[in-house]
Coordinates of C-alpha atoms in Angstrom, one line a residue:
X1 CA 233.8 3.7 -24.5
X2 CA 235.6 0.5 -23.6
X3 CA 233.9 -1.3 -26.4
X4 CA 234.2 1.5 -29.0
X5 CA 236.5 0.8 -32.0
X6 CA 238.0 3.1 -34.6
X7 CA 235.3 1.9 -37.0
X8 CA 232.8 4.2 -35.1
X9 CA 235.1 7.0 -34.3
X10 CA 236.3 7.3 -37.9
X11 CA 232.7 7.5 -39.1
X12 CA 231.9 10.2 -36.5
X13 CA 235.0 12.2 -37.5
X14 CA 234.1 11.9 -41.2
X15 CA 230.5 13.0 -40.4
X16 CA 231.9 16.1 -38.7
X17 CA 233.9 17.0 -41.8
X18 CA 230.9 16.6 -44.1
X19 CA 228.8 18.8 -41.7
X20 CA 231.5 21.5 -41.8
X21 CA 231.5 21.5 -45.6
X22 CA 227.7 21.5 -45.7
X23 CA 227.5 24.4 -43.3
X24 CA 230.0 26.4 -45.5
X25 CA 227.8 25.8 -48.6
X26 CA 224.7 26.9 -46.6
X27 CA 226.4 30.1 -45.6
X28 CA 227.3 30.8 -49.2
X29 CA 223.7 30.1 -50.2
X30 CA 222.5 32.7 -47.7
X31 CA 225.0 35.1 -49.2
X32 CA 223.7 34.4 -52.7
X33 CA 220.2 35.3 -51.5
X34 CA 221.2 38.6 -49.9
X35 CA 224.0 40.0 -52.1
X36 CA 224.4 41.3 -55.6
X37 CA 226.1 39.0 -58.2
X38 CA 229.4 40.8 -57.9
X39 CA 229.4 40.7 -54.1
X40 CA 228.4 37.0 -54.2
X41 CA 231.4 36.2 -56.5
X42 CA 233.7 38.0 -54.0
X43 CA 232.1 36.0 -51.2
X44 CA 233.1 32.8 -53.0
X45 CA 236.6 34.1 -53.4
X46 CA 236.7 35.2 -49.7
X47 CA 235.6 31.8 -48.5
X48 CA 238.0 29.8 -50.7
X49 CA 240.8 32.3 -49.9
X50 CA 240.3 32.1 -46.2
X51 CA 240.5 28.3 -46.3
X52 CA 243.6 28.2 -48.7
X53 CA 245.5 30.8 -46.8
X54 CA 244.9 29.0 -43.5
X55 CA 245.9 25.7 -44.9
X56 CA 249.1 27.3 -46.4
X57 CA 250.1 29.0 -43.2
X58 CA 249.4 25.8 -41.2
X59 CA 252.4 24.2 -43.0
X60 CA 254.8 27.0 -42.0
X61 CA 256.8 24.6 -39.7
X62 CA 258.0 22.9 -42.9
X63 CA 259.3 26.1 -44.4
X64 CA 262.8 25.7 -42.9
X65 CA 265.2 27.5 -43.4
X66 CA 262.8 30.4 -44.0
X67 CA 262.3 32.7 -41.0
X68 CA 263.1 32.1 -37.4
X69 CA 261.7 28.9 -35.8
X70 CA 259.4 30.9 -33.5
X71 CA 258.0 32.9 -36.5
X72 CA 257.2 29.6 -38.3
X73 CA 255.6 28.2 -35.1
X74 CA 253.5 31.3 -34.7
X75 CA 252.3 31.2 -38.3
X76 CA 251.4 27.6 -37.9
X77 CA 249.6 28.0 -34.6
X78 CA 247.6 31.1 -35.6
X79 CA 247.1 30.2 -39.3
X80 CA 243.3 30.4 -39.1
X81 CA 243.3 33.6 -37.0
X82 CA 245.6 35.4 -39.4
X83 CA 243.6 34.3 -42.4
X84 CA 240.3 35.4 -40.8
X85 CA 241.7 38.8 -39.8
X86 CA 243.1 39.4 -43.3
X87 CA 239.9 38.5 -45.1
X88 CA 237.7 40.5 -42.6
X89 CA 239.7 43.6 -43.4
X90 CA 240.1 43.1 -47.2
X91 CA 236.5 44.0 -48.1
X92 CA 237.0 47.4 -46.6
X93 CA 239.9 48.3 -49.0
X94 CA 239.7 50.0 -52.3
X95 CA 236.9 49.2 -54.7
X96 CA 235.9 46.3 -52.6
X97 CA 234.5 48.7 -50.0
X98 CA 231.7 49.6 -52.5
X99 CA 230.4 46.1 -52.6
X100 CA 227.4 45.2 -50.5
X101 CA 228.2 42.9 -47.6
X102 CA 226.6 40.2 -45.6
X103 CA 228.1 40.0 -42.1
X104 CA 227.4 38.1 -38.9
X105 CA 224.3 39.3 -37.0
X106 CA 225.1 40.5 -33.5
X107 CA 223.0 41.9 -30.7
X108 CA 223.0 45.7 -30.2
X109 CA 221.4 45.7 -26.8
X110 CA 221.4 43.6 -23.7
X111 CA 218.2 41.7 -24.2
X112 CA 217.0 38.4 -25.8
X113 CA 217.3 38.4 -29.5
X114 CA 213.9 36.9 -30.0
X115 CA 211.2 39.7 -30.1
X116 CA 208.8 37.3 -28.4
X117 CA 210.8 37.2 -25.2
X118 CA 211.3 40.0 -22.7
X119 CA 213.3 38.0 -20.1
X120 CA 216.4 35.8 -20.5
X121 CA 215.1 32.9 -18.5
X122 CA 212.6 30.4 -19.9
X123 CA 209.6 30.3 -17.6
X124 CA 209.6 26.5 -17.5
X125 CA 207.4 26.4 -14.4
X126 CA 204.5 27.5 -16.6
X127 CA 204.9 24.5 -19.0
X128 CA 202.6 21.5 -18.9
X129 CA 204.0 18.6 -16.8
X130 CA 203.8 16.2 -19.8
X131 CA 206.2 18.4 -21.8
X132 CA 208.7 18.4 -18.9
X133 CA 208.8 14.6 -19.0
X134 CA 208.9 14.6 -22.8
X135 CA 212.1 16.7 -22.7
X136 CA 213.9 13.7 -21.1
X137 CA 214.1 12.0 -24.6
X138 CA 216.0 14.8 -26.4
X139 CA 217.9 15.4 -23.2
X140 CA 219.2 11.8 -23.3
X141 CA 220.1 12.1 -27.0
X142 CA 222.0 15.3 -26.4
X143 CA 223.8 13.6 -23.5
X144 CA 224.8 10.7 -25.8
X145 CA 226.0 13.1 -28.6
X146 CA 228.1 15.3 -26.3
X147 CA 229.6 12.3 -24.4
X148 CA 230.6 10.6 -27.7
X149 CA 232.0 13.8 -29.2
X150 CA 234.0 14.5 -26.0
X151 CA 235.3 11.0 -25.8
X152 CA 236.3 10.8 -29.4
X153 CA 238.1 14.1 -29.3
X154 CA 240.0 13.0 -26.2
X155 CA 241.0 9.8 -28.0
X156 CA 242.3 11.7 -30.9
X157 CA 244.1 14.2 -28.7
X158 CA 246.0 11.4 -26.9
X159 CA 247.2 9.3 -29.8
X160 CA 250.7 8.0 -29.7
X161 CA 252.3 10.8 -31.8
X162 CA 251.3 13.4 -29.1
X163 CA 252.8 11.4 -26.3
X164 CA 250.0 12.3 -23.9
X165 CA 247.5 10.4 -21.8
X166 CA 243.9 11.0 -20.9
X167 CA 244.0 12.5 -17.3
X168 CA 241.2 12.4 -14.8
X169 CA 240.4 16.1 -15.6
X170 CA 238.5 14.9 -18.7
X171 CA 235.8 13.6 -16.3
X172 CA 235.4 17.1 -14.8
X173 CA 235.1 18.4 -18.4
X174 CA 231.9 16.3 -18.7
X175 CA 230.6 17.8 -15.5
X176 CA 231.3 21.3 -16.8
X177 CA 229.7 20.5 -20.1
X178 CA 226.6 19.1 -18.4
X179 CA 226.4 22.3 -16.3
X180 CA 226.7 24.6 -19.2
X181 CA 224.1 22.6 -21.2
X182 CA 221.6 22.9 -18.3
X183 CA 222.2 26.7 -18.2
X184 CA 221.6 26.9 -21.9
X185 CA 218.3 25.1 -21.4
X186 CA 217.3 27.6 -18.7
X187 CA 218.3 30.5 -21.0
X188 CA 216.4 29.0 -23.9
X189 CA 219.4 28.9 -26.2
X190 CA 220.7 25.8 -28.1
X191 CA 223.4 23.9 -26.3
X192 CA 226.6 24.3 -28.2
X193 CA 229.5 21.9 -28.0
X194 CA 232.0 20.6 -30.5
X195 CA 235.6 19.4 -30.0
X196 CA 236.3 18.1 -33.4
X197 CA 238.5 19.1 -35.0
X198 CA 239.3 22.0 -32.7
X199 CA 240.8 19.9 -29.9
X200 CA 243.2 17.9 -32.1
X201 CA 244.2 21.2 -33.8
X202 CA 245.0 22.5 -30.3
X203 CA 247.2 19.5 -29.6
X204 CA 248.9 19.9 -33.0
X205 CA 249.7 23.5 -32.3
X206 CA 251.3 22.6 -29.0
X207 CA 253.7 20.1 -30.6
X208 CA 257.4 21.0 -30.3
X209 CA 260.7 19.4 -30.7
X210 CA 263.0 18.5 -27.8
X211 CA 266.5 17.1 -27.8
X212 CA 267.2 14.2 -25.4
X213 CA 270.0 11.7 -24.8
X214 CA 269.6 8.1 -26.0
X215 CA 271.8 5.1 -25.3
X216 CA 272.6 3.0 -28.3
X217 CA 274.8 0.0 -28.7
X218 CA 277.3 -0.1 -31.6
X219 CA 279.7 -3.1 -32.0
X220 CA 278.9 -4.1 -28.4
X221 CA 279.7 -0.7 -27.0
X222 CA 277.3 1.8 -25.5
X223 CA 277.2 5.3 -27.0
X224 CA 275.2 8.4 -26.1
X225 CA 273.6 10.3 -28.9
X226 CA 271.2 13.3 -29.1
X227 CA 267.8 12.6 -30.7
X228 CA 265.0 14.9 -31.6
X229 CA 261.6 14.0 -30.1
X230 CA 258.3 15.6 -30.8
X231 CA 256.1 16.2 -27.8
X232 CA 253.0 18.2 -26.8
X233 CA 253.7 21.1 -24.5
X234 CA 251.0 20.4 -21.8
X235 CA 249.7 23.6 -20.1
X236 CA 246.4 25.2 -19.2
X237 CA 247.0 28.8 -20.3
X238 CA 246.0 28.5 -24.0
X239 CA 242.6 27.0 -23.2
X240 CA 242.0 29.6 -20.6
X241 CA 243.0 32.4 -23.0
X242 CA 240.7 31.0 -25.7
X243 CA 237.8 30.9 -23.3
X244 CA 238.6 34.5 -22.2
X245 CA 238.8 35.7 -25.8
X246 CA 235.4 34.2 -26.5
X247 CA 233.9 35.9 -23.5
X248 CA 235.4 39.2 -24.5
X249 CA 234.1 39.1 -28.1
X250 CA 230.5 38.2 -27.1
X251 CA 230.4 41.3 -24.8
X252 CA 229.9 44.9 -25.9
X253 CA 231.6 46.8 -27.4
X254 CA 233.8 44.0 -28.9
X255 CA 230.7 42.3 -30.2
X256 CA 230.5 45.1 -32.8
X257 CA 233.9 44.0 -34.0
X258 CA 232.6 40.4 -34.3
X259 CA 229.7 41.8 -36.4
X260 CA 232.2 43.0 -39.1
X261 CA 233.0 39.4 -40.0
X262 CA 231.6 38.6 -43.5
X263 CA 229.6 35.5 -43.9
X264 CA 232.1 34.4 -46.6
X265 CA 234.9 34.3 -44.0
X266 CA 232.7 32.1 -41.7
X267 CA 232.2 29.8 -44.7
X268 CA 235.9 29.7 -45.3
X269 CA 236.6 28.9 -41.6
X270 CA 234.1 26.0 -41.9
X271 CA 235.9 24.7 -45.0
X272 CA 239.2 24.9 -43.2
X273 CA 237.9 23.0 -40.2
X274 CA 236.4 20.3 -42.3
X275 CA 239.7 20.0 -44.3
X276 CA 241.7 19.7 -41.2
X277 CA 239.5 17.0 -39.7
X278 CA 239.3 15.1 -43.0
X279 CA 243.1 15.2 -43.7
X280 CA 243.9 13.0 -40.7
X281 CA 241.0 10.6 -41.1
X282 CA 242.2 7.1 -42.1
X283 CA 239.0 6.7 -44.2
X284 CA 240.4 9.3 -46.7
X285 CA 243.6 7.3 -47.2
X286 CA 241.8 4.0 -47.6
X287 CA 239.5 5.8 -50.1
X288 CA 242.6 6.7 -52.1
X289 CA 243.5 3.0 -52.2
X290 CA 240.2 2.5 -54.0
X291 CA 241.4 4.8 -56.8
X292 CA 244.9 3.3 -56.9
X293 CA 246.0 0.6 -59.3
X294 CA 246.5 -2.7 -57.6
X295 CA 250.1 -2.9 -58.6
X296 CA 250.8 0.5 -56.9
X297 CA 249.2 -0.4 -53.6
X298 CA 251.4 -0.9 -50.5
X299 CA 252.2 -4.5 -49.6
X300 CA 249.7 -6.0 -47.1
X301 CA 250.9 -7.8 -44.0
X302 CA 250.7 -11.6 -43.9
X303 CA 248.4 -13.4 -44.1
X304 CA 246.3 -10.9 -46.1
X305 CA 246.5 -11.4 -49.9
X306 CA 244.0 -9.0 -51.4
X307 CA 242.7 -5.5 -50.7
X308 CA 239.1 -6.5 -51.5
X309 CA 238.2 -6.8 -47.8
X310 CA 239.8 -3.5 -47.0
X311 CA 238.0 -1.8 -49.9
X312 CA 234.7 -3.3 -48.8
X313 CA 235.2 -2.1 -45.2
X314 CA 236.0 1.4 -46.4
X315 CA 232.9 1.5 -48.7
X316 CA 230.7 0.4 -45.8
X317 CA 232.1 3.2 -43.6
X318 CA 231.5 5.8 -46.3
X319 CA 228.0 4.6 -47.1
X320 CA 227.1 4.6 -43.4
X321 CA 228.4 8.1 -43.0
X322 CA 226.3 9.3 -45.9
X323 CA 223.2 7.7 -44.5
X324 CA 223.8 9.3 -41.1
X325 CA 224.4 12.7 -42.8
X326 CA 221.1 12.4 -44.7
X327 CA 219.3 11.7 -41.4
X328 CA 220.7 14.9 -40.0
X329 CA 218.9 16.8 -42.8
X330 CA 215.5 15.3 -41.9
X331 CA 213.2 15.8 -38.9
X332 CA 214.8 12.8 -37.4
X333 CA 218.1 14.7 -37.1
X334 CA 218.1 14.7 -33.2
X335 CA 218.3 10.9 -33.3
X336 CA 221.5 10.6 -35.3
X337 CA 223.7 10.0 -32.2
X338 CA 221.7 6.9 -31.5
X339 CA 222.6 5.5 -34.9
X340 CA 226.3 6.2 -34.1
X341 CA 226.1 4.4 -30.8
X342 CA 224.3 1.5 -32.5
X343 CA 227.4 1.0 -34.7
X344 CA 229.4 -0.2 -31.7
X345 CA 227.5 -3.5 -31.1
X346 CA 227.1 -3.8 -34.9
X347 CA 230.9 -3.8 -35.3
X348 CA 231.4 -6.3 -32.5
X349 CA 228.6 -8.8 -33.4
X350 CA 228.0 -8.5 -37.1
X351 CA 231.1 -7.5 -38.9
X352 CA 233.1 -10.5 -37.9
X353 CA 230.6 -12.6 -39.9
X354 CA 231.4 -10.6 -43.0
X355 CA 235.1 -9.9 -42.9
X356 CA 238.0 -12.2 -41.8
X357 CA 239.8 -11.6 -38.6
X358 CA 243.0 -10.7 -40.5
X359 CA 241.1 -7.9 -42.4
X360 CA 239.5 -6.5 -39.3
X361 CA 242.7 -6.6 -37.4
X362 CA 244.4 -4.6 -40.2
X363 CA 241.7 -1.8 -40.5
X364 CA 240.3 -1.6 -37.0
X365 CA 241.3 -1.4 -33.4
X366 CA 240.1 -0.5 -29.9
X367 CA 239.6 3.3 -29.7
X368 CA 240.6 3.6 -26.0
X369 CA 243.1 0.8 -25.5
X370 CA 245.7 -1.3 -27.2
X371 CA 244.9 -4.2 -29.5
X372 CA 241.8 -5.2 -31.4
X373 CA 238.6 -7.1 -30.7
X374 CA 240.0 -10.0 -32.6
X375 CA 243.1 -10.1 -30.4
X376 CA 240.9 -10.2 -27.3
X377 CA 238.9 -13.1 -28.8
X378 CA 242.1 -15.0 -29.6
X379 CA 243.4 -14.4 -26.1
X380 CA 240.2 -15.7 -24.6
X381 CA 240.2 -18.7 -26.8
X382 CA 243.8 -19.5 -25.8
X383 CA 243.1 -19.1 -22.1
X384 CA 240.1 -21.5 -22.5
X385 CA 242.2 -24.0 -24.4
X386 CA 244.9 -24.0 -21.7
X387 CA 242.2 -24.4 -19.1
X388 CA 240.7 -27.3 -20.9
X389 CA 244.1 -28.9 -21.3
X390 CA 244.7 -28.6 -17.5
X391 CA 241.3 -30.0 -16.7
X392 CA 241.5 -32.9 -19.1
X393 CA 244.0 -35.0 -17.0
X394 CA 242.0 -34.4 -13.8
X395 CA 238.8 -35.5 -15.5
X396 CA 240.6 -38.6 -16.9
X397 CA 241.9 -39.4 -13.4
X398 CA 238.5 -39.2 -11.9
X399 CA 236.9 -41.4 -14.5
X400 CA 239.6 -44.1 -13.9
X401 CA 239.0 -43.9 -10.2
X402 CA 235.3 -44.3 -10.8
X403 CA 235.9 -47.5 -12.7

């Protein structure tokens, strides 16, 4: 990740948003195949309503002076949960209760859901040896995908506005993820992992305002004033409680409650997750620049004179994202993480031949550290120049002595 720039991470984040939107559409398509026309129309209303209510409640912190501060914080932090609970219960009220429903499929007994299996464990010791070695290839691809997803989410969760740093515990997260993925393989179920945009949303929900003293100088005299600073409340309870809630709801009898969730609400949740991820992606704002009159665009820093390079860079990111998304819809879908990883050397080796240093310095940066690749190149060139200048007199002196 030392060589990864925001060029790749922004594409990966945009891809996640598109996949969430696509999954929502797929869920509504399934509802269309199973439900009557009236029930399908309500499914669309339920999906859009779940998304819009969650988005509306997520802005509660800006409702001041309405309600107490803790009420606004609770509405913001549990916006998605409140919206889901409301739209899960709504189809059971009044005339809506008469509509046919399509809900999540849950298990009613403690046994594998596949009728072809009688035991939970995959009897891999009966597999041919060649298939065991063939499994190394998809295993490597899954490792690349999960590692990149985990690292990108950790980068987004530790941006400057959160005031946090990536601790050593993130390495143990990878160990835990590898262990659970191995267990999924033994149980014969797909390995599931996704931290975008859930992890940044978690950091966002833990943001709070603190008042602290700051020393300022006015007319040569020091004064103390109180300033409001936004910080993330770092703790471990919320993640533990989230994991505990997941464990509870996949266990009987609470799994029955989970089975009451309409497919439309799940689609609405996917729409909300996609919107939350997209809303903080710089590609979106640079895309708006494409639609803005040149006279209305923000002033560029010197020495940039035109937005043409910025627009071209943005279009390339969008086109690459669409290409990768199309790959995910084909039989070659398991290989899409390899394409994302290939973007890293492509950015460092090829793009500097297309765009100027000033443009790349403006739109891109290292993902895990300060500065840009162009800054590093300039620094190395400066060091080499100084070294050459220091060696020149010595070389001249030696040539004179030789004469």
